[in-house]
Amino acid sequence: TTGFFITMNPGYAGRTELPENLKALFRSCAMIRPDLAPICENMLMAEGFVDARPLSVKFVTLYELSSDLLSPQIHYDWGLRS
């Protein structure tokens, strides 16, 4: 069995839409926004932090407040890549 996955970010800068003839060959799948707290906790534990859970909650709160309160700039990235 073989699977092909195409990730499209149509609103992202520099990306283009997939042509209609290729869209017809693939089934669409909706994605939701991930819960950042357990992801951040796992990243901190992987780096060796013992009390990662309270620190991850603080990081997620900091990122959410920063993305809400700071002016929108292209060099700010408050997603999972940060």
Short mmCIF file of N, CA and C in Angstrom, two decimals:
data_model
loop_
_atom_site.label_atom_id
_atom_site.label_comp_id
_atom_site.label_asym_id
_atom_site.label_seq_id
_atom_site.Cartn_x
_atom_site.Cartn_y
_atom_site.Cartn_z
N THR A 1 0.84 -1.17 0.00
CA THR A 1 0.00 0.00 0.00
C THR A 1 0.89 1.24 0.00
N THR A 2 0.53 2.19 -0.80
CA THR A 2 1.29 3.43 -0.91
C THR A 2 0.35 4.60 -0.67
N GLY A 3 0.82 5.60 0.04
CA GLY A 3 0.03 6.79 0.27
C GLY A 3 0.80 8.03 -0.11
N PHE A 4 0.10 8.98 -0.69
CA PHE A 4 0.68 10.27 -1.04
C PHE A 4 -0.03 11.34 -0.24
N PHE A 5 0.71 12.21 0.38
CA PHE A 5 0.15 13.29 1.16
C PHE A 5 0.67 14.61 0.62
N ILE A 6 -0.23 15.50 0.31
CA ILE A 6 0.14 16.82 -0.20
C ILE A 6 -0.33 17.84 0.82
N THR A 7 0.60 18.61 1.33
CA THR A 7 0.27 19.66 2.29
C THR A 7 0.16 20.97 1.55
N MET A 8 -0.98 21.61 1.69
CA MET A 8 -1.20 22.88 1.01
C MET A 8 -1.48 23.97 2.04
N ASN A 9 -0.81 25.06 1.91
CA ASN A 9 -1.05 26.26 2.71
C ASN A 9 -1.36 27.40 1.76
N PRO A 10 -2.60 27.47 1.26
CA PRO A 10 -2.88 28.45 0.21
C PRO A 10 -2.74 29.91 0.66
N GLY A 11 -2.91 30.19 1.94
CA GLY A 11 -2.77 31.56 2.41
C GLY A 11 -1.34 31.96 2.75
N TYR A 12 -0.44 31.02 2.66
CA TYR A 12 0.95 31.25 3.03
C TYR A 12 1.68 31.96 1.89
N ALA A 13 2.57 32.87 2.23
CA ALA A 13 3.28 33.65 1.21
C ALA A 13 4.12 32.75 0.31
N GLY A 14 4.02 32.97 -0.97
CA GLY A 14 4.82 32.24 -1.93
C GLY A 14 4.23 30.92 -2.37
N ARG A 15 3.09 30.53 -1.86
CA ARG A 15 2.48 29.26 -2.23
C ARG A 15 1.40 29.49 -3.28
N THR A 16 1.22 28.51 -4.14
CA THR A 16 0.19 28.60 -5.17
C THR A 16 -0.82 27.48 -4.96
N GLU A 17 -1.98 27.65 -5.54
CA GLU A 17 -3.03 26.64 -5.47
C GLU A 17 -2.66 25.43 -6.32
N LEU A 18 -3.13 24.27 -5.91
CA LEU A 18 -2.95 23.05 -6.69
C LEU A 18 -3.91 23.11 -7.89
N PRO A 19 -3.47 22.77 -9.09
CA PRO A 19 -4.37 22.79 -10.26
C PRO A 19 -5.56 21.85 -10.06
N GLU A 20 -6.68 22.19 -10.68
CA GLU A 20 -7.92 21.43 -10.50
C GLU A 20 -7.78 19.98 -10.95
N ASN A 21 -7.02 19.71 -12.01
CA ASN A 21 -6.88 18.33 -12.48
C ASN A 21 -6.14 17.47 -11.45
N LEU A 22 -5.23 18.06 -10.67
CA LEU A 22 -4.56 17.31 -9.61
C LEU A 22 -5.41 17.22 -8.36
N LYS A 23 -6.20 18.26 -8.08
CA LYS A 23 -7.10 18.22 -6.92
C LYS A 23 -8.08 17.07 -7.03
N ALA A 24 -8.51 16.78 -8.25
CA ALA A 24 -9.50 15.71 -8.46
C ALA A 24 -8.92 14.33 -8.13
N LEU A 25 -7.61 14.19 -8.14
CA LEU A 25 -6.99 12.89 -7.87
C LEU A 25 -6.80 12.61 -6.38
N PHE A 26 -6.96 13.62 -5.53
CA PHE A 26 -6.68 13.46 -4.11
C PHE A 26 -7.92 13.77 -3.28
N ARG A 27 -8.01 13.12 -2.14
CA ARG A 27 -9.11 13.37 -1.21
C ARG A 27 -8.66 14.41 -0.20
N SER A 28 -9.50 15.39 0.07
CA SER A 28 -9.11 16.44 1.01
C SER A 28 -9.31 15.98 2.45
N CYS A 29 -8.56 16.57 3.31
CA CYS A 29 -8.61 16.25 4.73
C CYS A 29 -8.42 17.55 5.51
N ALA A 30 -9.34 17.85 6.40
CA ALA A 30 -9.24 19.08 7.18
C ALA A 30 -8.34 18.85 8.39
N MET A 31 -7.57 19.85 8.74
CA MET A 31 -6.69 19.77 9.90
C MET A 31 -7.15 20.79 10.93
N ILE A 32 -6.88 20.48 12.18
CA ILE A 32 -7.21 21.42 13.24
C ILE A 32 -5.92 21.95 13.85
N ARG A 33 -6.06 23.00 14.62
CA ARG A 33 -4.89 23.58 15.27
C ARG A 33 -4.45 22.66 16.42
N PRO A 34 -3.17 22.31 16.47
CA PRO A 34 -2.70 21.38 17.51
C PRO A 34 -2.66 22.04 18.88
N ASP A 35 -2.75 21.21 19.91
CA ASP A 35 -2.63 21.68 21.28
C ASP A 35 -1.13 21.84 21.57
N LEU A 36 -0.71 23.07 21.78
CA LEU A 36 0.72 23.35 21.90
C LEU A 36 1.31 22.90 23.24
N ALA A 37 0.51 22.82 24.29
CA ALA A 37 1.05 22.50 25.62
C ALA A 37 1.74 21.13 25.66
N PRO A 38 1.10 20.03 25.23
CA PRO A 38 1.82 18.75 25.28
C PRO A 38 3.00 18.68 24.31
N ILE A 39 2.89 19.37 23.18
CA ILE A 39 4.02 19.38 22.23
C ILE A 39 5.21 20.10 22.86
N CYS A 40 4.94 21.25 23.47
CA CYS A 40 6.01 22.00 24.14
C CYS A 40 6.59 21.21 25.31
N GLU A 41 5.71 20.53 26.05
CA GLU A 41 6.18 19.71 27.17
C GLU A 41 7.12 18.61 26.70
N ASN A 42 6.76 17.93 25.61
CA ASN A 42 7.62 16.87 25.07
C ASN A 42 8.94 17.42 24.56
N MET A 43 8.91 18.59 23.94
CA MET A 43 10.15 19.20 23.46
C MET A 43 11.07 19.54 24.64
N LEU A 44 10.49 20.07 25.71
CA LEU A 44 11.29 20.41 26.89
C LEU A 44 11.84 19.16 27.57
N MET A 45 11.02 18.10 27.67
CA MET A 45 11.50 16.85 28.27
C MET A 45 12.62 16.25 27.43
N ALA A 46 12.52 16.36 26.10
CA ALA A 46 13.56 15.83 25.23
C ALA A 46 14.89 16.57 25.43
N GLU A 47 14.80 17.84 25.84
CA GLU A 47 16.00 18.62 26.11
C GLU A 47 16.54 18.42 27.52
N GLY A 48 15.81 17.64 28.35
CA GLY A 48 16.31 17.31 29.68
C GLY A 48 15.66 18.05 30.83
N PHE A 49 14.61 18.82 30.59
CA PHE A 49 13.93 19.52 31.68
C PHE A 49 13.11 18.52 32.48
N VAL A 50 13.29 18.54 33.80
CA VAL A 50 12.59 17.59 34.67
C VAL A 50 11.15 18.04 34.90
N ASP A 51 10.93 19.29 35.24
CA ASP A 51 9.58 19.82 35.47
C ASP A 51 9.10 20.55 34.22
N ALA A 52 8.84 19.78 33.19
CA ALA A 52 8.52 20.37 31.89
C ALA A 52 7.08 20.86 31.80
N ARG A 53 6.15 20.24 32.54
CA ARG A 53 4.74 20.60 32.39
C ARG A 53 4.46 22.04 32.79
N PRO A 54 4.84 22.51 33.99
CA PRO A 54 4.56 23.91 34.33
C PRO A 54 5.29 24.90 33.42
N LEU A 55 6.48 24.54 32.99
CA LEU A 55 7.23 25.41 32.09
C LEU A 55 6.58 25.48 30.71
N SER A 56 6.03 24.36 30.25
CA SER A 56 5.36 24.36 28.94
C SER A 56 4.10 25.23 28.97
N VAL A 57 3.37 25.21 30.08
CA VAL A 57 2.18 26.07 30.20
C VAL A 57 2.60 27.54 30.14
N LYS A 58 3.70 27.87 30.78
CA LYS A 58 4.19 29.25 30.75
C LYS A 58 4.64 29.65 29.35
N PHE A 59 5.30 28.75 28.64
CA PHE A 59 5.72 29.05 27.27
C PHE A 59 4.52 29.26 26.35
N VAL A 60 3.53 28.39 26.46
CA VAL A 60 2.34 28.51 25.60
C VAL A 60 1.61 29.81 25.90
N THR A 61 1.50 30.17 27.17
CA THR A 61 0.86 31.43 27.54
C THR A 61 1.64 32.61 26.99
N LEU A 62 2.97 32.57 27.09
CA LEU A 62 3.81 33.63 26.55
C LEU A 62 3.63 33.77 25.05
N TYR A 63 3.62 32.65 24.33
CA TYR A 63 3.46 32.69 22.87
C TYR A 63 2.09 33.19 22.46
N GLU A 64 1.04 32.76 23.18
CA GLU A 64 -0.31 33.21 22.84
C GLU A 64 -0.46 34.71 23.09
N LEU A 65 0.05 35.18 24.22
CA LEU A 65 -0.03 36.61 24.51
C LEU A 65 0.81 37.42 23.51
N SER A 66 1.97 36.92 23.18
CA SER A 66 2.82 37.62 22.22
C SER A 66 2.17 37.72 20.85
N SER A 67 1.55 36.63 20.40
CA SER A 67 0.91 36.67 19.08
C SER A 67 -0.32 37.56 19.08
N ASP A 68 -1.01 37.66 20.23
CA ASP A 68 -2.19 38.52 20.32
C ASP A 68 -1.84 39.99 20.48
N LEU A 69 -0.79 40.29 21.24
CA LEU A 69 -0.52 41.67 21.63
C LEU A 69 0.51 42.39 20.77
N LEU A 70 1.47 41.65 20.21
CA LEU A 70 2.50 42.30 19.41
C LEU A 70 1.97 42.61 18.03
N SER A 71 2.55 43.63 17.42
CA SER A 71 2.11 44.01 16.07
C SER A 71 2.48 42.91 15.08
N PRO A 72 1.63 42.69 14.07
CA PRO A 72 1.93 41.62 13.11
C PRO A 72 3.13 41.99 12.22
N GLN A 73 4.17 41.23 12.33
CA GLN A 73 5.39 41.42 11.53
C GLN A 73 5.74 40.09 10.89
N ILE A 74 6.35 40.14 9.71
CA ILE A 74 6.67 38.89 9.02
C ILE A 74 7.78 38.11 9.72
N HIS A 75 8.59 38.77 10.54
CA HIS A 75 9.67 38.06 11.22
C HIS A 75 9.22 37.43 12.54
N TYR A 76 7.98 37.66 12.97
CA TYR A 76 7.45 36.99 14.15
C TYR A 76 6.85 35.66 13.72
N ASP A 77 7.24 34.59 14.39
CA ASP A 77 6.66 33.27 14.12
C ASP A 77 6.30 32.65 15.46
N TRP A 78 5.03 32.60 15.76
CA TRP A 78 4.58 32.05 17.04
C TRP A 78 4.01 30.67 16.88
N GLY A 79 4.44 29.95 15.87
CA GLY A 79 3.96 28.59 15.63
C GLY A 79 4.89 27.56 16.23
N LEU A 80 4.76 26.33 15.75
CA LEU A 80 5.55 25.21 16.28
C LEU A 80 7.01 25.30 15.91
N ARG A 81 7.37 26.05 14.88
CA ARG A 81 8.77 26.15 14.48
C ARG A 81 9.60 26.96 15.46
N SER A 82 8.94 27.75 16.29
CA SER A 82 9.68 28.58 17.24
C SER A 82 10.15 27.71 18.34
#
